[in-house]
PDB file of C-alpha atoms in Angstrom:
ATOM      1  CA  GLN A  27      10.464 -14.535  -0.388  1.00 88.00           C
ATOM      2  CA  VAL A  28       8.600 -16.389   2.289  1.00 92.00           C
ATOM      3  CA  GLN A  29       6.643 -14.968   5.165  1.00 95.00           C
ATOM      4  CA  LEU A  30       5.971 -16.925   8.368  1.00 96.00           C
ATOM      5  CA  VAL A  31       3.260 -16.013  10.775  1.00 95.00           C
ATOM      6  CA  GLU A  32       2.987 -17.664  14.207  1.00 95.00           C
ATOM      7  CA  SER A  33       0.128 -17.871  16.597  1.00 94.00           C
ATOM      8  CA  GLY A  34      -0.770 -19.615  19.813  1.00 94.00           C
ATOM      9  CA  GLY A  35       1.715 -18.424  22.430  1.00 93.00           C
ATOM     10  CA  GLY A  36       0.758 -17.221  25.851  1.00 96.00           C
ATOM     11  CA  LEU A  37       0.892 -17.892  29.619  1.00 97.00           C
ATOM     12  CA  VAL A  38       0.284 -21.346  30.994  1.00 97.00           C
ATOM     13  CA  GLN A  39       0.744 -23.074  34.367  1.00 98.00           C
ATOM     14  CA  PRO A  40       3.275 -25.836  34.764  1.00 98.00           C
ATOM     15  CA  GLY A  41       1.887 -29.095  33.508  1.00 98.00           C
ATOM     16  CA  GLY A  42      -0.380 -27.283  31.069  1.00 98.00           C
ATOM     17  CA  SER A  43      -0.607 -27.374  27.331  1.00 98.00           C
ATOM     18  CA  LEU A  44      -0.274 -24.968  24.457  1.00 97.00           C
ATOM     19  CA  ARG A  45      -0.501 -25.342  20.705  1.00 97.00           C
ATOM     20  CA  LEU A  46       1.594 -23.164  18.330  1.00 97.00           C
ATOM     21  CA  SER A  47       0.755 -22.770  14.657  1.00 96.00           C
ATOM     22  CA  CYS A  48       2.703 -21.239  11.859  1.00 96.00           C
ATOM     23  CA  ALA A  49       1.596 -20.435   8.329  1.00 95.00           C
ATOM     24  CA  ALA A  50       3.958 -19.830   5.384  1.00 94.00           C
ATOM     25  CA  SER A  51       3.076 -17.658   2.438  1.00 90.00           C
ATOM     26  CA  GLY A  52       4.939 -16.284  -0.555  1.00 90.00           C
ATOM     27  CA  ILE A  53       7.047 -18.308  -2.906  1.00 86.00           C
ATOM     28  CA  THR A  54       6.986 -21.858  -1.489  1.00 85.00           C
ATOM     29  CA  PHE A  55       8.354 -25.138  -2.744  1.00 86.00           C
ATOM     30  CA  SER A  56       7.125 -28.611  -2.005  1.00 85.00           C
ATOM     31  CA  ILE A  57      10.563 -29.789  -0.835  1.00 85.00           C
ATOM     32  CA  ASN A  58      11.050 -28.083   2.505  1.00 90.00           C
ATOM     33  CA  THR A  59      11.579 -28.415   6.191  1.00 94.00           C
ATOM     34  CA  MET A  60       9.493 -26.546   8.780  1.00 95.00           C
ATOM     35  CA  GLY A  61       9.783 -26.371  12.464  1.00 97.00           C
ATOM     36  CA  TRP A  62      10.333 -24.478  15.707  1.00 98.00           C
ATOM     37  CA  TYR A  63      13.302 -23.047  17.513  1.00 98.00           C
ATOM     38  CA  ARG A  64      13.255 -21.177  20.805  1.00 98.00           C
ATOM     39  CA  GLN A  65      15.332 -18.614  22.662  1.00 98.00           C
ATOM     40  CA  ALA A  66      15.211 -18.017  26.318  1.00 96.00           C
ATOM     41  CA  PRO A  67      16.615 -14.837  27.938  1.00 92.00           C
ATOM     42  CA  GLY A  68      20.408 -14.955  28.023  1.00 94.00           C
ATOM     43  CA  LYS A  69      20.587 -18.140  26.023  1.00 96.00           C
ATOM     44  CA  GLU A  70      21.265 -19.013  22.346  1.00 97.00           C
ATOM     45  CA  ARG A  71      18.491 -20.009  20.011  1.00 97.00           C
ATOM     46  CA  GLU A  72      17.974 -23.778  20.015  1.00 97.00           C
ATOM     47  CA  LEU A  73      16.123 -26.364  18.030  1.00 98.00           C
ATOM     48  CA  VAL A  74      12.816 -27.554  19.429  1.00 98.00           C
ATOM     49  CA  ALA A  75      11.417 -29.712  16.626  1.00 98.00           C
ATOM     50  CA  ILE A  76      11.441 -29.888  12.805  1.00 97.00           C
ATOM     51  CA  ILE A  77       9.561 -31.869  10.247  1.00 96.00           C
ATOM     52  CA  ALA A  78      10.486 -32.424   6.545  1.00 94.00           C
ATOM     53  CA  ASN A  79       7.985 -32.558   3.754  1.00 91.00           C
ATOM     54  CA  THR A  80       8.531 -36.365   3.857  1.00 91.00           C
ATOM     55  CA  GLY A  81       7.148 -36.364   7.446  1.00 92.00           C
ATOM     56  CA  ILE A  82      10.456 -37.188   9.067  1.00 95.00           C
ATOM     57  CA  THR A  83      10.808 -35.415  12.415  1.00 97.00           C
ATOM     58  CA  ASN A  84      13.536 -34.467  14.788  1.00 97.00           C
ATOM     59  CA  TYR A  85      13.119 -33.268  18.398  1.00 98.00           C
ATOM     60  CA  ALA A  86      15.387 -31.787  21.055  1.00 98.00           C
ATOM     61  CA  ASP A  87      15.960 -34.325  23.861  1.00 97.00           C
ATOM     62  CA  SER A  88      14.410 -31.937  26.311  1.00 97.00           C
ATOM     63  CA  VAL A  89      11.000 -32.005  24.607  1.00 98.00           C
ATOM     64  CA  LYS A  90      10.762 -35.659  23.441  1.00 98.00           C
ATOM     65  CA  GLY A  91       7.608 -37.304  24.739  1.00 97.00           C
ATOM     66  CA  ARG A  92       6.042 -33.941  25.554  1.00 98.00           C
ATOM     67  CA  PHE A  93       5.945 -32.017  22.291  1.00 98.00           C
ATOM     68  CA  THR A  94       4.585 -33.130  18.981  1.00 98.00           C
ATOM     69  CA  ILE A  95       5.211 -31.441  15.623  1.00 97.00           C
ATOM     70  CA  SER A  96       2.904 -31.999  12.709  1.00 96.00           C
ATOM     71  CA  ARG A  97       2.038 -30.531   9.364  1.00 93.00           C
ATOM     72  CA  GLY A  98      -1.194 -28.633   9.567  1.00 84.00           C
ATOM     73  CA  SER A  99      -4.350 -29.433   7.589  1.00 78.00           C
ATOM     74  CA  ALA A 100      -3.785 -26.344   5.468  1.00 77.00           C
ATOM     75  CA  LYS A 101      -0.911 -26.381   3.020  1.00 79.00           C
ATOM     76  CA  ASN A 102       2.338 -24.828   4.193  1.00 90.00           C
ATOM     77  CA  THR A 103       1.375 -24.832   7.851  1.00 93.00           C
ATOM     78  CA  VAL A 104       3.068 -26.506  10.849  1.00 96.00           C
ATOM     79  CA  ASP A 105       1.747 -27.023  14.395  1.00 96.00           C
ATOM     80  CA  LEU A 106       3.544 -27.765  17.662  1.00 98.00           C
ATOM     81  CA  GLN A 107       1.487 -29.368  20.412  1.00 98.00           C
ATOM     82  CA  MET A 108       3.182 -28.770  23.696  1.00 98.00           C
ATOM     83  CA  ASN A 109       2.121 -30.821  26.729  1.00 98.00           C
ATOM     84  CA  SER A 110       3.416 -31.146  30.257  1.00 98.00           C
ATOM     85  CA  LEU A 111       4.959 -27.781  30.005  1.00 98.00           C
ATOM     86  CA  LYS A 112       7.704 -26.834  32.401  1.00 98.00           C
ATOM     87  CA  PRO A 113       9.083 -23.425  33.545  1.00 97.00           C
ATOM     88  CA  GLU A 114      12.267 -24.135  31.591  1.00 97.00           C
ATOM     89  CA  ASP A 115      10.150 -24.188  28.422  1.00 98.00           C
ATOM     90  CA  THR A 116       9.630 -20.466  28.835  1.00 98.00           C
ATOM     91  CA  ALA A 117      11.072 -18.747  25.759  1.00 98.00           C
ATOM     92  CA  VAL A 118      10.272 -16.933  22.517  1.00 98.00           C
ATOM     93  CA  TYR A 119       9.339 -19.589  19.982  1.00 98.00           C
ATOM     94  CA  TYR A 120      10.266 -18.965  16.341  1.00 98.00           C
ATOM     95  CA  CYS A 121       8.798 -20.653  13.303  1.00 97.00           C
ATOM     96  CA  TYR A 122      11.428 -21.823  10.760  1.00 96.00           C
ATOM     97  CA  ARG A 123      11.257 -22.857   7.121  1.00 96.00           C
ATOM     98  CA  ALA A 124      14.045 -24.019   4.869  1.00 94.00           C
ATOM     99  CA  GLN A 125      13.632 -24.498   1.136  1.00 92.00           C
ATOM    100  CA  THR A 126      16.157 -24.554  -1.694  1.00 89.00           C
ATOM    101  CA  GLU A 127      19.216 -22.990   0.036  1.00 89.00           C
ATOM    102  CA  ASN A 128      17.311 -20.381   2.065  1.00 93.00           C
ATOM    103  CA  ALA A 129      16.098 -20.223   5.630  1.00 95.00           C
ATOM    104  CA  TYR A 130      13.231 -18.081   6.852  1.00 95.00           C
ATOM    105  CA  TRP A 131      12.097 -17.099  10.320  1.00 97.00           C
ATOM    106  CA  GLY A 132       8.890 -15.859  11.896  1.00 96.00           C
ATOM    107  CA  GLN A 133       8.693 -12.878  14.256  1.00 96.00           C
ATOM    108  CA  GLY A 134       8.473 -15.127  17.318  1.00 96.00           C
ATOM    109  CA  THR A 135       5.730 -15.789  19.854  1.00 97.00           C
ATOM    110  CA  GLN A 136       6.262 -15.760  23.616  1.00 97.00           C
ATOM    111  CA  VAL A 137       5.500 -18.861  25.695  1.00 98.00           C
ATOM    112  CA  THR A 138       5.658 -18.373  29.449  1.00 98.00           C
ATOM    113  CA  VAL A 139       5.219 -21.283  31.871  1.00 98.00           C
ATOM    114  CA  SER A 140       4.641 -20.028  35.379  1.00 96.00           C
ATOM    115  CA  SER A 141       2.327 -20.496  38.328  1.00 94.00           C
TER     116      SER A 141
END
């Protein structure tokens, strides 16, 4: 089993920045993908950004140029730097990890962009 713990959510004004972090613990494998999804009220969960252990990344079109995903300095961590935040970025953000044939999710952290 893998446990994911997120941190860094909160309230920010439009145009501001936030940094989310996620740490994985438990039985982890070197071949994996980590990333972030989000779910706004009344909407389905959607991909924000993912990064493979190779460093290959994929972003949602809506966040390209504003968000940057990276592997953290500590092993089995992933960060999401969010700049130029917009009200439509408001959602619960979930950390994600895939390894072998399994997918794991964090408990979610709220990001609210409002003036």
